[in-house]
PDB file of C-alpha atoms and ligand atoms in Angstrom:
ATOM      1  CA  MET A  17      58.139 -37.336 -31.467  1.00  0.00           C
ATOM      2  CA  ARG A  18      58.794 -33.652 -29.760  1.00  0.00           C
ATOM      3  CA  VAL A  19      59.122 -34.445 -25.399  1.00  0.00           C
ATOM      4  CA  ILE A  20      58.351 -31.335 -23.515  1.00  0.00           C
ATOM      5  CA  VAL A  21      58.920 -31.945 -19.707  1.00  0.00           C
ATOM      6  CA  CYS A  22      57.573 -29.404 -17.258  1.00  0.00           C
ATOM      7  CA  GLU A  23      57.967 -28.966 -13.866  1.00  0.00           C
ATOM      8  CA  THR A  24      54.433 -27.981 -12.480  1.00  0.00           C
ATOM      9  CA  TYR A  25      50.886 -29.090 -13.919  1.00  0.00           C
ATOM     10  CA  GLU A  26      50.458 -25.200 -14.147  1.00  0.00           C
ATOM     11  CA  GLU A  27      53.614 -25.664 -16.359  1.00  0.00           C
ATOM     12  CA  MET A  28      51.764 -27.954 -18.569  1.00  0.00           C
ATOM     13  CA  SER A  29      48.713 -25.717 -19.047  1.00  0.00           C
ATOM     14  CA  VAL A  30      50.500 -23.069 -19.800  1.00  0.00           C
ATOM     15  CA  ARG A  31      52.501 -24.773 -22.481  1.00  0.00           C
ATOM     16  CA  ALA A  32      49.421 -26.654 -23.802  1.00  0.00           C
ATOM     17  CA  ALA A  33      47.540 -23.398 -24.606  1.00  0.00           C
ATOM     18  CA  ASP A  34      50.419 -22.516 -26.535  1.00  0.00           C
ATOM     19  CA  GLU A  35      50.215 -25.255 -29.054  1.00  0.00           C
ATOM     20  CA  ILE A  36      46.396 -24.351 -29.440  1.00  0.00           C
ATOM     21  CA  ALA A  37      46.565 -21.123 -29.173  1.00  0.00           C
ATOM     22  CA  ALA A  38      49.311 -21.273 -32.098  1.00  0.00           C
ATOM     23  CA  VAL A  39      47.367 -23.419 -34.373  1.00  0.00           C
ATOM     24  CA  MET A  40      44.210 -20.429 -33.666  1.00  0.00           C
ATOM     25  CA  GLN A  41      46.306 -18.031 -34.745  1.00  0.00           C
ATOM     26  CA  ALA A  42      47.893 -19.990 -38.276  1.00  0.00           C
ATOM     27  CA  ARG A  43      43.712 -21.120 -39.052  1.00  0.00           C
ATOM     28  CA  PRO A  44      40.819 -18.794 -37.141  1.00  0.00           C
ATOM     29  CA  ASP A  45      38.353 -21.213 -38.213  1.00  0.00           C
ATOM     30  CA  CYS A  46      40.982 -23.651 -37.068  1.00  0.00           C
ATOM     31  CA  VAL A  47      39.296 -27.295 -36.359  1.00  0.00           C
ATOM     32  CA  LEU A  48      40.138 -28.878 -32.998  1.00  0.00           C
ATOM     33  CA  GLY A  49      39.501 -32.586 -31.493  1.00  0.00           C
ATOM     34  CA  LEU A  50      39.304 -31.856 -28.005  1.00  0.00           C
ATOM     35  CA  ALA A  51      39.414 -34.281 -24.706  1.00  0.00           C
ATOM     36  CA  THR A  52      38.351 -34.514 -21.399  1.00  0.00           C
ATOM     37  CA  GLY A  53      39.230 -36.418 -17.856  1.00  0.00           C
ATOM     38  CA  SER A  54      41.558 -34.774 -15.331  1.00  0.00           C
ATOM     39  CA  THR A  55      44.573 -33.418 -17.282  1.00  0.00           C
ATOM     40  CA  PRO A  56      43.538 -31.055 -19.762  1.00  0.00           C
ATOM     41  CA  VAL A  57      41.101 -28.723 -17.402  1.00  0.00           C
ATOM     42  CA  GLY A  58      44.160 -26.724 -16.765  1.00  0.00           C
ATOM     43  CA  MET A  59      44.654 -25.962 -19.618  1.00  0.00           C
ATOM     44  CA  TYR A  60      40.675 -25.441 -20.795  1.00  0.00           C
ATOM     45  CA  ASP A  61      41.452 -22.963 -17.260  1.00  0.00           C
ATOM     46  CA  GLU A  62      44.623 -20.918 -20.039  1.00  0.00           C
ATOM     47  CA  LEU A  63      42.319 -21.102 -23.006  1.00  0.00           C
ATOM     48  CA  VAL A  64      39.681 -19.055 -21.151  1.00  0.00           C
ATOM     49  CA  ARG A  65      41.197 -16.636 -19.342  1.00  0.00           C
ATOM     50  CA  ARG A  66      43.693 -16.182 -22.509  1.00  0.00           C
ATOM     51  CA  CYS A  67      39.845 -15.191 -24.146  1.00  0.00           C
ATOM     52  CA  ASP A  68      38.938 -12.980 -21.639  1.00  0.00           C
ATOM     53  CA  ALA A  69      42.280 -11.035 -21.965  1.00  0.00           C
ATOM     54  CA  GLY A  70      41.186 -10.910 -25.801  1.00  0.00           C
ATOM     55  CA  GLU A  71      44.013 -12.743 -27.041  1.00  0.00           C
ATOM     56  CA  LEU A  72      41.571 -15.791 -28.225  1.00  0.00           C
ATOM     57  CA  ASP A  73      38.901 -15.191 -30.472  1.00  0.00           C
ATOM     58  CA  PHE A  74      36.616 -19.303 -30.224  1.00  0.00           C
ATOM     59  CA  SER A  75      33.773 -17.089 -32.720  1.00  0.00           C
ATOM     60  CA  PRO A  76      35.538 -19.395 -35.751  1.00  0.00           C
ATOM     61  CA  VAL A  77      36.556 -22.501 -34.064  1.00  0.00           C
ATOM     62  CA  ARG A  78      34.811 -25.988 -34.804  1.00  0.00           C
ATOM     63  CA  THR A  79      35.823 -28.472 -32.360  1.00  0.00           C
ATOM     64  CA  VAL A  80      35.463 -32.384 -32.243  1.00  0.00           C
ATOM     65  CA  ASN A  81      34.900 -34.313 -28.762  1.00  0.00           C
ATOM     66  CA  LEU A  82      37.319 -37.846 -28.617  1.00  0.00           C
ATOM     67  CA  ASP A  83      34.548 -40.538 -26.731  1.00  0.00           C
ATOM     68  CA  GLU A  84      31.814 -40.023 -24.531  1.00  0.00           C
ATOM     69  CA  TYR A  85      29.869 -42.545 -22.126  1.00  0.00           C
ATOM     70  CA  TYR A  86      27.550 -44.832 -23.235  1.00  0.00           C
ATOM     71  CA  PRO A  87      24.224 -44.525 -22.491  1.00  0.00           C
ATOM     72  CA  ILE A  88      24.279 -41.169 -21.269  1.00  0.00           C
ATOM     73  CA  SER A  89      22.415 -37.883 -22.278  1.00  0.00           C
ATOM     74  CA  PRO A  90      23.954 -34.651 -22.441  1.00  0.00           C
ATOM     75  CA  ASP A  91      22.666 -33.207 -19.477  1.00  0.00           C
ATOM     76  CA  ASN A  92      24.129 -35.779 -16.901  1.00  0.00           C
ATOM     77  CA  ALA A  93      26.194 -34.156 -14.912  1.00  0.00           C
ATOM     78  CA  GLN A  94      28.699 -36.922 -15.384  1.00  0.00           C
ATOM     79  CA  SER A  95      28.813 -36.441 -20.025  1.00  0.00           C
ATOM     80  CA  TYR A  96      31.585 -35.699 -21.856  1.00  0.00           C
ATOM     81  CA  ARG A  97      29.180 -32.880 -23.454  1.00  0.00           C
ATOM     82  CA  TYR A  98      28.378 -31.275 -19.609  1.00  0.00           C
ATOM     83  CA  PHE A  99      32.601 -31.847 -19.075  1.00  0.00           C
ATOM     84  CA  MET A 100      32.587 -29.693 -22.293  1.00  0.00           C
ATOM     85  CA  ASN A 101      30.059 -26.821 -21.744  1.00  0.00           C
ATOM     86  CA  THR A 102      30.827 -26.395 -18.075  1.00  0.00           C
ATOM     87  CA  ASN A 103      35.292 -25.802 -18.688  1.00  0.00           C
ATOM     88  CA  LEU A 104      35.367 -24.635 -22.208  1.00  0.00           C
ATOM     89  CA  PHE A 105      32.343 -23.882 -24.089  1.00  0.00           C
ATOM     90  CA  ASP A 106      30.375 -21.936 -21.568  1.00  0.00           C
ATOM     91  CA  ARG A 107      32.516 -20.433 -20.949  1.00  0.00           C
ATOM     92  CA  VAL A 108      34.303 -18.813 -24.599  1.00  0.00           C
ATOM     93  CA  ASN A 109      33.133 -17.416 -26.849  1.00  0.00           C
ATOM     94  CA  ILE A 110      32.247 -20.705 -29.537  1.00  0.00           C
ATOM     95  CA  ASP A 111      29.313 -20.789 -30.664  1.00  0.00           C
ATOM     96  CA  LYS A 112      27.565 -24.018 -29.574  1.00  0.00           C
ATOM     97  CA  LYS A 113      27.163 -25.142 -33.269  1.00  0.00           C
ATOM     98  CA  ASN A 114      29.979 -25.974 -34.026  1.00  0.00           C
ATOM     99  CA  THR A 115      30.959 -28.121 -31.521  1.00  0.00           C
ATOM    100  CA  ALA A 116      30.749 -31.551 -31.602  1.00  0.00           C
ATOM    101  CA  VAL A 117      30.444 -34.742 -28.836  1.00  0.00           C
ATOM    102  CA  PRO A 118      29.102 -37.939 -30.452  1.00  0.00           C
ATOM    103  CA  ASP A 119      25.875 -38.211 -28.598  1.00  0.00           C
ATOM    104  CA  GLY A 120      25.562 -40.459 -26.015  1.00  0.00           C
ATOM    105  CA  SER A 121      21.626 -40.446 -25.704  1.00  0.00           C
ATOM    106  CA  ALA A 122      21.816 -41.548 -29.753  1.00  0.00           C
ATOM    107  CA  GLU A 123      18.998 -44.145 -30.014  1.00  0.00           C
ATOM    108  CA  ASP A 124      21.203 -46.708 -32.487  1.00  0.00           C
ATOM    109  CA  PRO A 125      25.218 -46.734 -31.350  1.00  0.00           C
ATOM    110  CA  GLU A 126      25.776 -48.017 -34.324  1.00  0.00           C
ATOM    111  CA  ALA A 127      23.942 -44.931 -36.610  1.00  0.00           C
ATOM    112  CA  GLU A 128      25.960 -42.551 -34.332  1.00  0.00           C
ATOM    113  CA  CYS A 129      29.203 -43.669 -35.165  1.00  0.00           C
ATOM    114  CA  LEU A 130      28.564 -43.331 -38.477  1.00  0.00           C
ATOM    115  CA  ALA A 131      26.708 -40.275 -38.191  1.00  0.00           C
ATOM    116  CA  TYR A 132      29.948 -39.029 -36.363  1.00  0.00           C
ATOM    117  CA  GLU A 133      32.960 -40.301 -38.754  1.00  0.00           C
ATOM    118  CA  GLN A 134      30.979 -38.254 -41.439  1.00  0.00           C
ATOM    119  CA  LYS A 135      30.730 -35.031 -39.383  1.00  0.00           C
ATOM    120  CA  ILE A 136      34.900 -35.361 -38.988  1.00  0.00           C
ATOM    121  CA  ALA A 137      34.663 -35.653 -43.152  1.00  0.00           C
ATOM    122  CA  ALA A 138      33.150 -33.221 -43.269  1.00  0.00           C
ATOM    123  CA  LEU A 139      34.943 -30.207 -41.521  1.00  0.00           C
ATOM    124  CA  GLY A 140      38.033 -31.366 -43.189  1.00  0.00           C
ATOM    125  CA  GLN A 141      41.413 -32.120 -41.351  1.00  0.00           C
ATOM    126  CA  VAL A 142      41.539 -31.905 -37.805  1.00  0.00           C
ATOM    127  CA  ASP A 143      44.148 -29.232 -36.976  1.00  0.00           C
ATOM    128  CA  ILE A 144      45.518 -30.164 -33.499  1.00  0.00           C
ATOM    129  CA  GLN A 145      44.043 -33.116 -31.240  1.00  0.00           C
ATOM    130  CA  VAL A 146      44.791 -33.113 -28.026  1.00  0.00           C
ATOM    131  CA  LEU A 147      44.752 -36.197 -25.814  1.00  0.00           C
ATOM    132  CA  GLY A 148      45.229 -37.161 -22.376  1.00  0.00           C
ATOM    133  CA  ILE A 149      46.425 -41.116 -21.899  1.00  0.00           C
ATOM    134  CA  GLY A 150      44.597 -43.606 -19.682  1.00  0.00           C
ATOM    135  CA  GLN A 151      47.345 -45.709 -16.841  1.00  0.00           C
ATOM    136  CA  ASN A 152      46.285 -48.705 -19.160  1.00  0.00           C
ATOM    137  CA  GLY A 153      48.078 -46.709 -22.841  1.00  0.00           C
ATOM    138  CA  HIS A 154      43.906 -45.924 -23.677  1.00  0.00           C
ATOM    139  CA  ILE A 155      43.554 -42.857 -25.504  1.00  0.00           C
ATOM    140  CA  GLY A 156      40.121 -41.748 -26.398  1.00  0.00           C
ATOM    141  CA  PHE A 157      38.571 -44.900 -25.341  1.00  0.00           C
ATOM    142  CA  ASN A 158      40.756 -47.511 -26.859  1.00  0.00           C
ATOM    143  CA  GLU A 159      40.993 -49.829 -24.532  1.00  0.00           C
ATOM    144  CA  PRO A 160      44.328 -52.415 -24.760  1.00  0.00           C
ATOM    145  CA  ASP A 161      43.001 -55.412 -26.984  1.00  0.00           C
ATOM    146  CA  SER A 162      44.331 -57.966 -29.360  1.00  0.00           C
ATOM    147  CA  ALA A 163      43.199 -55.535 -32.221  1.00  0.00           C
ATOM    148  CA  LEU A 164      42.125 -51.971 -32.582  1.00  0.00           C
ATOM    149  CA  HIS A 165      39.334 -50.325 -34.493  1.00  0.00           C
ATOM    150  CA  PRO A 166      40.205 -47.961 -36.488  1.00  0.00           C
ATOM    151  CA  LEU A 167      36.967 -45.485 -37.001  1.00  0.00           C
ATOM    152  CA  THR A 168      35.055 -44.892 -34.070  1.00  0.00           C
ATOM    153  CA  HIS A 169      33.172 -46.745 -32.076  1.00  0.00           C
ATOM    154  CA  LEU A 170      30.964 -48.050 -29.513  1.00  0.00           C
ATOM    155  CA  THR A 171      32.949 -49.468 -27.029  1.00  0.00           C
ATOM    156  CA  ALA A 172      33.020 -51.592 -23.543  1.00  0.00           C
ATOM    157  CA  LEU A 173      35.536 -50.090 -20.678  1.00  0.00           C
ATOM    158  CA  THR A 174      38.496 -51.934 -19.369  1.00  0.00           C
ATOM    159  CA  GLU A 175      38.144 -53.003 -15.443  1.00  0.00           C
ATOM    160  CA  SER A 176      41.250 -50.129 -15.330  1.00  0.00           C
ATOM    161  CA  THR A 177      39.637 -47.226 -16.989  1.00  0.00           C
ATOM    162  CA  LEU A 178      36.380 -48.305 -14.597  1.00  0.00           C
ATOM    163  CA  ARG A 179      38.169 -47.992 -11.929  1.00  0.00           C
ATOM    164  CA  ALA A 180      40.994 -44.446 -12.830  1.00  0.00           C
ATOM    165  CA  ASN A 181      37.290 -42.858 -14.155  1.00  0.00           C
ATOM    166  CA  ALA A 182      35.451 -44.190 -10.540  1.00  0.00           C
ATOM    167  CA  ARG A 183      36.586 -41.341  -9.388  1.00  0.00           C
ATOM    168  CA  PHE A 184      34.651 -38.994 -10.806  1.00  0.00           C
ATOM    169  CA  PHE A 185      31.610 -40.659  -9.974  1.00  0.00           C
ATOM    170  CA  SER A 186      29.789 -39.666  -6.355  1.00  0.00           C
ATOM    171  CA  GLN A 187      28.128 -42.692  -4.569  1.00  0.00           C
ATOM    172  CA  GLY A 188      25.347 -43.930  -6.208  1.00  0.00           C
ATOM    173  CA  GLU A 189      25.837 -42.401  -9.514  1.00  0.00           C
ATOM    174  CA  VAL A 190      26.482 -44.925 -12.146  1.00  0.00           C
ATOM    175  CA  MET A 191      29.013 -45.469 -13.467  1.00  0.00           C
ATOM    176  CA  PRO A 192      28.562 -45.964 -17.897  1.00  0.00           C
ATOM    177  CA  THR A 193      30.482 -49.455 -19.323  1.00  0.00           C
ATOM    178  CA  ALA A 194      30.196 -49.068 -22.342  1.00  0.00           C
ATOM    179  CA  ALA A 195      31.396 -45.566 -25.207  1.00  0.00           C
ATOM    180  CA  LEU A 196      31.672 -44.009 -27.956  1.00  0.00           C
ATOM    181  CA  THR A 197      35.238 -42.893 -29.865  1.00  0.00           C
ATOM    182  CA  MET A 198      37.321 -41.990 -32.344  1.00  0.00           C
ATOM    183  CA  GLY A 199      38.969 -45.386 -33.294  1.00  0.00           C
ATOM    184  CA  MET A 200      43.019 -44.964 -33.634  1.00  0.00           C
ATOM    185  CA  GLY A 201      42.862 -44.311 -37.200  1.00  0.00           C
ATOM    186  CA  THR A 202      39.934 -40.987 -36.784  1.00  0.00           C
ATOM    187  CA  ILE A 203      42.950 -39.747 -34.299  1.00  0.00           C
ATOM    188  CA  LEU A 204      45.601 -40.656 -36.212  1.00  0.00           C
ATOM    189  CA  ARG A 205      44.222 -38.376 -39.003  1.00  0.00           C
ATOM    190  CA  ALA A 206      44.700 -35.237 -37.343  1.00  0.00           C
ATOM    191  CA  LYS A 207      47.424 -32.819 -38.820  1.00  0.00           C
ATOM    192  CA  LYS A 208      49.132 -32.331 -35.059  1.00  0.00           C
ATOM    193  CA  ILE A 209      48.810 -34.431 -32.186  1.00  0.00           C
ATOM    194  CA  LEU A 210      49.226 -32.940 -28.863  1.00  0.00           C
ATOM    195  CA  ILE A 211      49.058 -35.613 -25.079  1.00  0.00           C
ATOM    196  CA  LEU A 212      49.707 -34.513 -22.417  1.00  0.00           C
ATOM    197  CA  ALA A 213      50.379 -36.414 -19.395  1.00  0.00           C
ATOM    198  CA  ASN A 214      51.061 -36.148 -15.601  1.00  0.00           C
ATOM    199  CA  GLY A 215      51.582 -38.339 -12.078  1.00  0.00           C
ATOM    200  CA  ALA A 216      53.657 -41.038 -11.988  1.00  0.00           C
ATOM    201  CA  SER A 217      50.254 -42.827 -12.434  1.00  0.00           C
ATOM    202  CA  LYS A 218      50.640 -42.574 -16.400  1.00  0.00           C
ATOM    203  CA  ALA A 219      54.390 -43.819 -16.054  1.00  0.00           C
ATOM    204  CA  ASP A 220      53.956 -46.697 -17.240  1.00  0.00           C
ATOM    205  CA  ALA A 221      51.850 -45.930 -20.559  1.00  0.00           C
ATOM    206  CA  VAL A 222      54.339 -43.059 -20.881  1.00  0.00           C
ATOM    207  CA  ALA A 223      57.328 -45.344 -20.866  1.00  0.00           C
ATOM    208  CA  THR A 224      55.896 -47.595 -23.445  1.00  0.00           C
ATOM    209  CA  LEU A 225      55.004 -44.470 -26.073  1.00  0.00           C
ATOM    210  CA  LEU A 226      57.879 -43.297 -25.714  1.00  0.00           C
ATOM    211  CA  SER A 227      59.799 -47.033 -26.323  1.00  0.00           C
ATOM    212  CA  GLY A 228      59.076 -45.691 -29.910  1.00  0.00           C
ATOM    213  CA  MET A 229      58.111 -49.453 -30.333  1.00  0.00           C
ATOM    214  CA  LEU A 230      53.904 -50.172 -31.758  1.00  0.00           C
ATOM    215  CA  THR A 231      51.976 -52.070 -28.982  1.00  0.00           C
ATOM    216  CA  THR A 232      48.162 -53.174 -29.369  1.00  0.00           C
ATOM    217  CA  ALA A 233      48.764 -53.435 -25.615  1.00  0.00           C
ATOM    218  CA  CYS A 234      49.110 -50.018 -25.635  1.00  0.00           C
ATOM    219  CA  PRO A 235      47.261 -48.366 -27.922  1.00  0.00           C
ATOM    220  CA  ALA A 236      48.932 -44.936 -28.029  1.00  0.00           C
ATOM    221  CA  SER A 237      52.334 -46.371 -29.269  1.00  0.00           C
ATOM    222  CA  PHE A 238      50.879 -46.647 -32.423  1.00  0.00           C
ATOM    223  CA  LEU A 239      51.638 -42.377 -32.302  1.00  0.00           C
ATOM    224  CA  ASN A 240      55.034 -43.362 -32.848  1.00  0.00           C
ATOM    225  CA  LEU A 241      53.354 -43.309 -36.226  1.00  0.00           C
ATOM    226  CA  HIS A 242      51.806 -40.417 -36.778  1.00  0.00           C
ATOM    227  CA  ASP A 243      54.995 -37.238 -37.814  1.00  0.00           C
ATOM    228  CA  ASP A 244      54.082 -34.581 -35.681  1.00  0.00           C
ATOM    229  CA  VAL A 245      53.133 -35.488 -32.511  1.00  0.00           C
ATOM    230  CA  THR A 246      53.908 -33.583 -29.021  1.00  0.00           C
ATOM    231  CA  LEU A 247      53.932 -34.999 -26.017  1.00  0.00           C
ATOM    232  CA  ILE A 248      53.857 -32.798 -22.754  1.00  0.00           C
ATOM    233  CA  CYS A 249      55.102 -34.471 -19.002  1.00  0.00           C
ATOM    234  CA  ASP A 250      55.710 -34.025 -15.934  1.00  0.00           C
ATOM    235  CA  GLY A 251      58.772 -35.370 -14.373  1.00  0.00           C
ATOM    236  CA  ALA A 252      56.516 -38.190 -12.297  1.00  0.00           C
ATOM    237  CA  ALA A 253      55.215 -39.249 -16.007  1.00  0.00           C
ATOM    238  CA  MET A 254      59.048 -39.203 -17.242  1.00  0.00           C
ATOM    239  CA  SER A 255      59.741 -41.004 -14.325  1.00  0.00           C
ATOM    240  CA  LYS A 256      59.952 -44.849 -15.952  1.00  0.00           C
ATOM    241  CA  VAL A 257      61.734 -43.774 -19.296  1.00  0.00           C
ATOM    242  CA  ASN A 258      64.482 -44.650 -19.747  1.00  0.00           C
ATOM    243  CA  VAL A 259      67.226 -42.338 -20.875  1.00  0.00           C
TER     244      VAL A 259
HETATM  245  C1  F6R B 324      38.978 -38.617 -22.043  1.00  0.00           C
HETATM  246  C2  F6R B 324      39.505 -39.561 -23.341  1.00  0.00           C
HETATM  247  C3  F6R B 324      40.660 -40.457 -21.798  1.00  0.00           C
HETATM  248  C4  F6R B 324      41.355 -39.726 -21.348  1.00  0.00           C
HETATM  249  C5  F6R B 324      42.786 -40.537 -20.156  1.00  0.00           C
HETATM  250  C6  F6R B 324      43.164 -39.723 -19.168  1.00  0.00           C
HETATM  251  O1  F6R B 324      38.217 -37.197 -23.253  1.00  0.00           O
HETATM  252  O2  F6R B 324      39.424 -39.585 -23.723  1.00  0.00           O
HETATM  253  O3  F6R B 324      41.482 -40.853 -23.156  1.00  0.00           O
HETATM  254  O4  F6R B 324      42.733 -38.531 -21.374  1.00  0.00           O
HETATM  255  O5  F6R B 324      41.185 -41.617 -19.682  1.00  0.00           O
HETATM  256  O6  F6R B 324      42.267 -39.431 -18.133  1.00  0.00           O
HETATM  257  P1  F6R B 324      42.463 -37.981 -16.902  1.00  0.00           P
HETATM  258  O7  F6R B 324      43.499 -36.830 -18.173  1.00  0.00           O
HETATM  259  O8  F6R B 324      40.881 -38.215 -15.819  1.00  0.00           O
HETATM  260  O9  F6R B 324      43.715 -38.956 -16.715  1.00  0.00           O
END
């Protein structure tokens, strides 16, 4: 695993945008696998800046997102579809028809998961999959458990994730307790993986990831099976790694 330790969140965001830009330059109609949450926000801002400056062209790019709350309407300001529109898609020259996020309003979640897997397969391989990491080591919403799912599935969110994500919800807003998420196999099929982690709250998960071992107690540790993973993090996230 390539590990890039940055001084600041801003530096992390620029380095992450460099990785995406390199893929877009090598293959203009690339497939980007995208994540939500607070970690990639600076990277999206930097990609928007580069698009405004004429350095990046999103018009031929296709995207697939990792996950979506369930149930939730795509118009709900808490949905990951809304997050992607406001943080990236509405700010660059991408064709929204080329962007995929699991449909949190689907009546039949199992059918939606199957259709989502088929959609990803039809796009061919994801060129680069961006990931954040949960405090509990989740990637996408593959939560620590005794067994992990290979494919896109409906999952219950753990107490740890509900607590961590409660910060995005204001009083009175109902937080969904389940989600549709790509599975471990879906994620690991990407050509390249870019995982971002900042802050001391991610230190335990990053230490387990970098131990090189695999454990379902830290789904991110399965990234050790992939031969092209880049971790971009800050010093606080690295603070529990034994060197
Ligand atoms: C988001 C996702 C999650 C987040 C993780 C970290 O699409 O799949 O795995 O990446 O929960 O979230 P933040 O960045 O908010 O700490």
